[in-house]
PDB file of C-alpha atoms in Angstrom:
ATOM      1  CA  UNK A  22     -46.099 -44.408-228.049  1.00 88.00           C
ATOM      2  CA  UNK A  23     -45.137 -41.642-225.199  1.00 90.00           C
ATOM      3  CA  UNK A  24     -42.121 -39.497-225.871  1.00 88.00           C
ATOM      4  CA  UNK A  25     -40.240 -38.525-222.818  1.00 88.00           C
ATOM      5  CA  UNK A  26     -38.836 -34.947-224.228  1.00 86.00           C
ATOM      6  CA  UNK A  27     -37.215 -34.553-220.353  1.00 90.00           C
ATOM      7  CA  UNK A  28     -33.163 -33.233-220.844  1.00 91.00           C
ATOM      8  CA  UNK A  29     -30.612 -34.807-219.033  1.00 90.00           C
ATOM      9  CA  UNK A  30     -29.161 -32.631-216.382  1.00 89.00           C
ATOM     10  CA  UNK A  31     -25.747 -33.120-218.099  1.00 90.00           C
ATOM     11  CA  UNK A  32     -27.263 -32.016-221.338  1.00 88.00           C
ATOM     12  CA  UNK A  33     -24.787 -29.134-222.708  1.00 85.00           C
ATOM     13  CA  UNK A  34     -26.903 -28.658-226.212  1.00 87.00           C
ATOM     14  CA  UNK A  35     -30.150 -27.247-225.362  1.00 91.00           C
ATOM     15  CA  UNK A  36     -30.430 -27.130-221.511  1.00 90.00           C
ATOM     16  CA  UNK A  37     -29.641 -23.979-220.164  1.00 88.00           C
ATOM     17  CA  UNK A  38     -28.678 -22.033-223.142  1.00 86.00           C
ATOM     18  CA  UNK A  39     -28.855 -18.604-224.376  1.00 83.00           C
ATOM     19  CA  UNK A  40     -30.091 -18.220-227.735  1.00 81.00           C
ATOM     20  CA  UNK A  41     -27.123 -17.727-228.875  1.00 82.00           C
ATOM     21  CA  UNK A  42     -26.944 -21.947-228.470  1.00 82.00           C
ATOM     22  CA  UNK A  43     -22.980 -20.996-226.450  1.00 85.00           C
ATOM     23  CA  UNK A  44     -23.508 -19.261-223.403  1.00 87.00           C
ATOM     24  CA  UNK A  45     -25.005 -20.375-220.877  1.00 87.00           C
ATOM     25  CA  UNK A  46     -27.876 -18.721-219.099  1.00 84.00           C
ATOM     26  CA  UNK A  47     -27.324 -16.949-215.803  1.00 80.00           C
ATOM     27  CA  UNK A  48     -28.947 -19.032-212.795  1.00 77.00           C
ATOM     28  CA  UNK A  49     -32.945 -18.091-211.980  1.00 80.00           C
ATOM     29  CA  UNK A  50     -33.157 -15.755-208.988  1.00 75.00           C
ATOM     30  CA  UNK A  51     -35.832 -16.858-207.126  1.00 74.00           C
ATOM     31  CA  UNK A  52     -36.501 -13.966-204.948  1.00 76.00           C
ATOM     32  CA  UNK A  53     -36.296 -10.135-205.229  1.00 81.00           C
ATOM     33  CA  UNK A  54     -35.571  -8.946-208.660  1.00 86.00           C
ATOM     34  CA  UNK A  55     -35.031 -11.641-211.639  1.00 88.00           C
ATOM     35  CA  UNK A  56     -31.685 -12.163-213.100  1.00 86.00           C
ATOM     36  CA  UNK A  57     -30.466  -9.985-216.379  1.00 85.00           C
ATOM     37  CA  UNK A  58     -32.208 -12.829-218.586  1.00 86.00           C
ATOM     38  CA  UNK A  59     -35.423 -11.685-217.914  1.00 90.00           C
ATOM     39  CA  UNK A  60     -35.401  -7.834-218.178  1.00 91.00           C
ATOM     40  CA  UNK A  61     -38.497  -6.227-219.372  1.00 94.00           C
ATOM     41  CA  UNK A  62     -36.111  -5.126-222.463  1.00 94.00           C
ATOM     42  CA  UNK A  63     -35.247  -8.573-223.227  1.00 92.00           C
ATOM     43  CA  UNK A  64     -38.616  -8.612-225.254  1.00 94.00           C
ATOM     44  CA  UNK A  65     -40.320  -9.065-228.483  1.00 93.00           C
ATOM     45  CA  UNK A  66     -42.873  -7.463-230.751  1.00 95.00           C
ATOM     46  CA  UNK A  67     -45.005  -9.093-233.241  1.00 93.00           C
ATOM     47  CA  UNK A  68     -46.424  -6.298-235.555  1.00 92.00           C
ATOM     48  CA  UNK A  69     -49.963  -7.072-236.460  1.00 84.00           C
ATOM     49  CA  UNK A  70     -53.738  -5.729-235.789  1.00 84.00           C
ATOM     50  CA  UNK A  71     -52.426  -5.089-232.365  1.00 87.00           C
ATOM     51  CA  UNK A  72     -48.561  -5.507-231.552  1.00 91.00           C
ATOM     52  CA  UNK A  73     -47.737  -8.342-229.005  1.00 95.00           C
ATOM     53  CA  UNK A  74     -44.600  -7.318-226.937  1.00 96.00           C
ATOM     54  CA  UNK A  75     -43.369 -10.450-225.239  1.00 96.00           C
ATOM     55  CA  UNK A  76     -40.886 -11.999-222.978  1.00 95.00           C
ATOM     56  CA  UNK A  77     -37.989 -14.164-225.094  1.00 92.00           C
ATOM     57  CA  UNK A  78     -37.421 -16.494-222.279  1.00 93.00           C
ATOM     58  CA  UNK A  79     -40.516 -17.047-220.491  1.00 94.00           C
ATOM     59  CA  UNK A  80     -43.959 -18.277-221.278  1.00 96.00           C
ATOM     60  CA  UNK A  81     -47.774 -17.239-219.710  1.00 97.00           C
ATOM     61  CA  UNK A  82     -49.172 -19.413-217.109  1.00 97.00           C
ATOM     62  CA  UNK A  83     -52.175 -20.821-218.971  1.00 96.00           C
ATOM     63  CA  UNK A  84     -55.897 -20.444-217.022  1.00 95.00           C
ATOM     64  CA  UNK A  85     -54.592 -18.922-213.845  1.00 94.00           C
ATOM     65  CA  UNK A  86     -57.215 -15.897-213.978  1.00 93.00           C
ATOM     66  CA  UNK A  87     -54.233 -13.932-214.930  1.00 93.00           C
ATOM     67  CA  UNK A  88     -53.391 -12.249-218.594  1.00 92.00           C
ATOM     68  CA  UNK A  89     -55.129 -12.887-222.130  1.00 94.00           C
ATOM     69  CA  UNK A  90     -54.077 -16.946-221.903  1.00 95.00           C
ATOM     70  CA  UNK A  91     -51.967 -16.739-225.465  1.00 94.00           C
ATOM     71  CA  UNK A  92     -48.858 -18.314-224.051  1.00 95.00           C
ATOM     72  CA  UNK A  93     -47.161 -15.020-224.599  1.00 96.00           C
ATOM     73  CA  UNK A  94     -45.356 -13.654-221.597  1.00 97.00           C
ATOM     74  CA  UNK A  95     -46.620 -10.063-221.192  1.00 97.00           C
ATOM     75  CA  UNK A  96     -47.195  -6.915-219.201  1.00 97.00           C
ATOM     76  CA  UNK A  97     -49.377  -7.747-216.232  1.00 96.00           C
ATOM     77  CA  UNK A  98     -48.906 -11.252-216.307  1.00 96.00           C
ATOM     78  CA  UNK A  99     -47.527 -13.969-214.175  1.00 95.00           C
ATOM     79  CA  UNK A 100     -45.037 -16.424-216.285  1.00 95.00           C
ATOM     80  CA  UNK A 101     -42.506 -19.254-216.401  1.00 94.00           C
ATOM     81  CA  UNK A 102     -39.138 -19.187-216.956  1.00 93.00           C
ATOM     82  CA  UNK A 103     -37.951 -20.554-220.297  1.00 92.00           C
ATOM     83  CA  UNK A 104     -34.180 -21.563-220.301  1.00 91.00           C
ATOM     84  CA  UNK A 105     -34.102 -24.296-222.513  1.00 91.00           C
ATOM     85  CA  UNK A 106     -34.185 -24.872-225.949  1.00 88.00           C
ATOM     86  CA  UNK A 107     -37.221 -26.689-227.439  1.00 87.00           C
ATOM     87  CA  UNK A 108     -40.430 -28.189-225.829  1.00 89.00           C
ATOM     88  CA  UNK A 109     -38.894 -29.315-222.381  1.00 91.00           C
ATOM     89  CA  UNK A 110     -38.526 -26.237-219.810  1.00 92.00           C
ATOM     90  CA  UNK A 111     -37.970 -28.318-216.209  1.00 91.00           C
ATOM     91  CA  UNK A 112     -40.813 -30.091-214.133  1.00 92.00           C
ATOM     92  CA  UNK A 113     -42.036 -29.774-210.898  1.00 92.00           C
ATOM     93  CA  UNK A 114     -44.491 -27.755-209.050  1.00 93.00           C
ATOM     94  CA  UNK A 115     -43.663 -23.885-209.883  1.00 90.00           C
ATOM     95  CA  UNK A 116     -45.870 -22.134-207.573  1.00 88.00           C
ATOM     96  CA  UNK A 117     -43.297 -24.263-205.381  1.00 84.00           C
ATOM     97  CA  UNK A 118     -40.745 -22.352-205.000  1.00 78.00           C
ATOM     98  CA  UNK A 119     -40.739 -18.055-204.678  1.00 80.00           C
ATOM     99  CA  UNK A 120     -40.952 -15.997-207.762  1.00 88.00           C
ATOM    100  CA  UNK A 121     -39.385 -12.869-208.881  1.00 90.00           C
ATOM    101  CA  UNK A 122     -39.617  -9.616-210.464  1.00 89.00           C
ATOM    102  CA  UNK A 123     -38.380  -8.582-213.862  1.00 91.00           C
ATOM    103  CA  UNK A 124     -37.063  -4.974-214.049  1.00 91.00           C
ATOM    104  CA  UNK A 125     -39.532  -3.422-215.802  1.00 93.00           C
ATOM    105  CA  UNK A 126     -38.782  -1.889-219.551  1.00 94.00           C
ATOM    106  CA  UNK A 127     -41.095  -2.565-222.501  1.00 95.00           C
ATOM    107  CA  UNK A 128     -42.940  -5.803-220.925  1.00 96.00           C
ATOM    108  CA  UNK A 129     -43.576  -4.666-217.378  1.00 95.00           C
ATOM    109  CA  UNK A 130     -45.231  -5.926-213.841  1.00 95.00           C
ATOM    110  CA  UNK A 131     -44.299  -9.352-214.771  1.00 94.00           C
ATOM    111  CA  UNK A 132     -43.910 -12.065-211.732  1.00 92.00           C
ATOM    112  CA  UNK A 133     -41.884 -15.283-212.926  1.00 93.00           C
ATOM    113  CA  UNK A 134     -41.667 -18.270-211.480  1.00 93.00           C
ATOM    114  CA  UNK A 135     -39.528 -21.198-212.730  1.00 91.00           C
ATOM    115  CA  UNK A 136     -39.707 -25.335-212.512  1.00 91.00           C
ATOM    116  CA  UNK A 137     -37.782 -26.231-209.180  1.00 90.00           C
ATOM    117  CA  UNK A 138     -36.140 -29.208-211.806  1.00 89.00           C
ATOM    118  CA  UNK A 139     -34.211 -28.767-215.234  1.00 88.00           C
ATOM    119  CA  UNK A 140     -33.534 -32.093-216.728  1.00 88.00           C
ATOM    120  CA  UNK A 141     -33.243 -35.829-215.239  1.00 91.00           C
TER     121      UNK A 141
END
């Protein structure tokens, strides 16, 4: 059995959401500097060995020669954008379309890029 975890593009629940599950998210800039969503203060820290500080709404590009490969969207690395709830994220090819900038703050030098489709 295949599960198809695709949103529809009508979806109101988990596509597009803030984590606040209400508001919505603001719309990806693809060019220049990212939108507010992805400011470099807009981050996490796990506290362990070594603290992770990490992007809440984007994840690493796995194996593209770029960052430490944990999934973790951190300084010096190149990223998606995450603005969905759960597994699904958008499809398409990223490197498609341009990427942008987050403003640097506690995760910095951080290019994003983001699917070119969110839901079906």
């Amino acid at each position: 059995r295949i599960w198809d975890w695709r949103l529809k593009s009508t979806d109101s629940k988990l596509r597009n959401i803030n984590l606040d599950g209400v508001s919505a998210n603001p719309n990806y800039n693809n060019s220049g500097t990212c939108s507010t969503q992805l400011d470099g203060n807009k981050a996490f820290t796990i506290t362990r060995t070594v603290n992770q500080t990490f992007l809440v709404y984007a994840v690493e590009i796995i194996l593209d020669d770029i960052g430490d490969d944990d999934g973790l969207c951190e300084s010096d690395e190149a990223c998606i954008y995450s603005p969905n709830f759960g597994s699904y994220q958008g499809h398409g090819d990223f490197y498609q379309s341009s990427s942008c900038n987050i403003t640097d703050g506690s995760v910095s030098n951080v290019k994003i890029y983001a699917y070119p489709n969110n839901g079906i």
